[in-house]
C-alpha angles and dihedrals in degrees: 000000000000119000115234126236100260141181116267089240115048095206092068114120123247090247090053093044092055090047089055094051091053092049091050095241096142121116107250100016115111125196087243094056093042089051088046094054095056096070145039095057118134121236107260100176108143117225133201098020119178123231118264114266095254098046093115095047092047090049087054092049093052091046090057088046088054094049093052095053107035116183095014131114108236122203125190119174125199092213140239138272114275125214119249095181136335102325101343123101139208118249112275123248118177119235112270093235094055094043089046090055102040108017081230121130103186122137117241086020114141123189112210126186112199119205118250134177089264102031132297139326112221123217123175113206116209139165106269121223112299113274111246095187095066098034096251092131096060101021103048116078089227093042115122093255087065105035106019139262120314128199120268117240090254089052091050095049086054096050099039103032092229125113108252129215132173112279093212087070092054106079093058089045090053094048088054096045122110128204136048114328128189122186138183105243136210101048109071118032090183090058093043091050091051090056098041096120095039107056141057128210089234094053091042091050091054089056089050096047092047090051090050093049092045088068097052088090110057120213127224089266093052092046089055092050092050089052091049092050090049090051092051091046093055087051089051091052093048090053091055092048086057094052099041088113087056091047089055090054090053124009150270091298088072088062090048096051093044089057093040087058093057090045094054097041097048100027148009098278144297110313090225138348113307116247103214097170119172125183116339091356084078088079093061102088095211104028104164103149087087095190104121132104125273112221132188107244093036129096128250119214107199116187113173146127142197118237109214121225089261088056103253115138136207119211113202130164128191125172104214132187103243089217092044101254128079122227117244090255093043088053094051092053092041091051092050089055090046091051091050090048091051090054091049095049091049088054089058105099140121114281092021118124109257090239096055093085088054094047091050096053095042089054092055093049091047091052090050092048090053091046091055090049091242094124133021115253168203097141095235091059094048089051095044091052095039089233093149090061087082086076104020092047101172143050115274098243149341137208115284133202132097090359123044087235096032129191089023097156096053119119117266091244087054100049120016096023097041131098116253119253139188113284095033117124127197143155130252109202119155125172152174122222124187105190117225091240098042103125090181091077131056118277092250091058093057117109094015118130126172128181129166119187134179135175111241126191120204111233135187091264104031127300145316123217105226093192097046085119085085116069119243110183118086098240091045092050087051094050091043088053094046092050094051095046091044 
């Protein structure tokens, strides 16, 4: 990795650094070289660009936002790069709120809705093309020579359908602005500092909650993206099954890397840290270390999702026999979870209470635990006291979309206490987990964890399983694995 031309003292501010670059004060940069780098570059402006595919959808989302907060300035940042270590950064992922309203994924971007007499005027503030006259494009670590070309403001306007301005002018403009302001916090400290005296935590939280609840119902573009994410994820699971022998020779990391390759080739990234949990690691709900052994005879709990280039993620789990065949006990536990998931999916329909699918799945699992003698019945007593939760552990699902746990800031009455409606997308993911040190269950149960998870779209007449391309029934899983390994 090439090292940037940097100031002699790392504590210099960005303003000072740019000033030094202009004045030719960097070691190894002569006046002649600085002058030479200013000219001799071709015009690369792109013309006749077509709007992005979701431009009409993002415009409708902004219009709904405008109607909700009339007469108020609304500020929604994309976010900044985050340092991973020293002078390297994590890959940038725009804030969900910003990407939802603009379709843009540019770091440092900010969407501002300025109040007008009849609504709002939207402006997107972005970094323009790197300046070649002052050396920014080759002396700045975020210049285009280092990180690649970005769109000009004119190009951005054509693509996004929003007037674009230089984001470097925004902080001063916000400091001078008057009138009520709301901002999405937690993504851009500089923008928040410019608004310190103009916003309140309560008002900003109302904006965040609104934008979370606005995503509860997916539009046609979003549904298509979720379908795409599920299809890519299914192919990623197939990739994993084909290399289980190599994972046995190495570790869970081989599984993680195999799925990640599919996510990067067909999408933007993984939607969350892949859980590649073999053997007793399957009883740890968020096992993302993925450094354990993969052994024939054990189960692999693979919980992973591809995030599309438009930032919509799948969230699918399958629990697979590493050698291709479930043992009798593994199959008994797996079939119980499958039955619970079937009951949960059947409860997903318009007009049903959101909690119904969880209650349906938990009842089946409680019945099985009583039947196996692991907890004393009757079932109603078990459910009333929540005794099954020692082994079921978690809720049976959550909303899904641009975030794997989508709409997380929504009010209780708009989410878990609401009724389901067409366009909602949620996961149904019951599980049973018998910890390796759980002395309340027979020894043969210990270290077995099973979860089955699918992405379910609420439709006008029921539901549709977006991840049905991956088999779920035990015999179908075995046949699918055999065909892939064959």
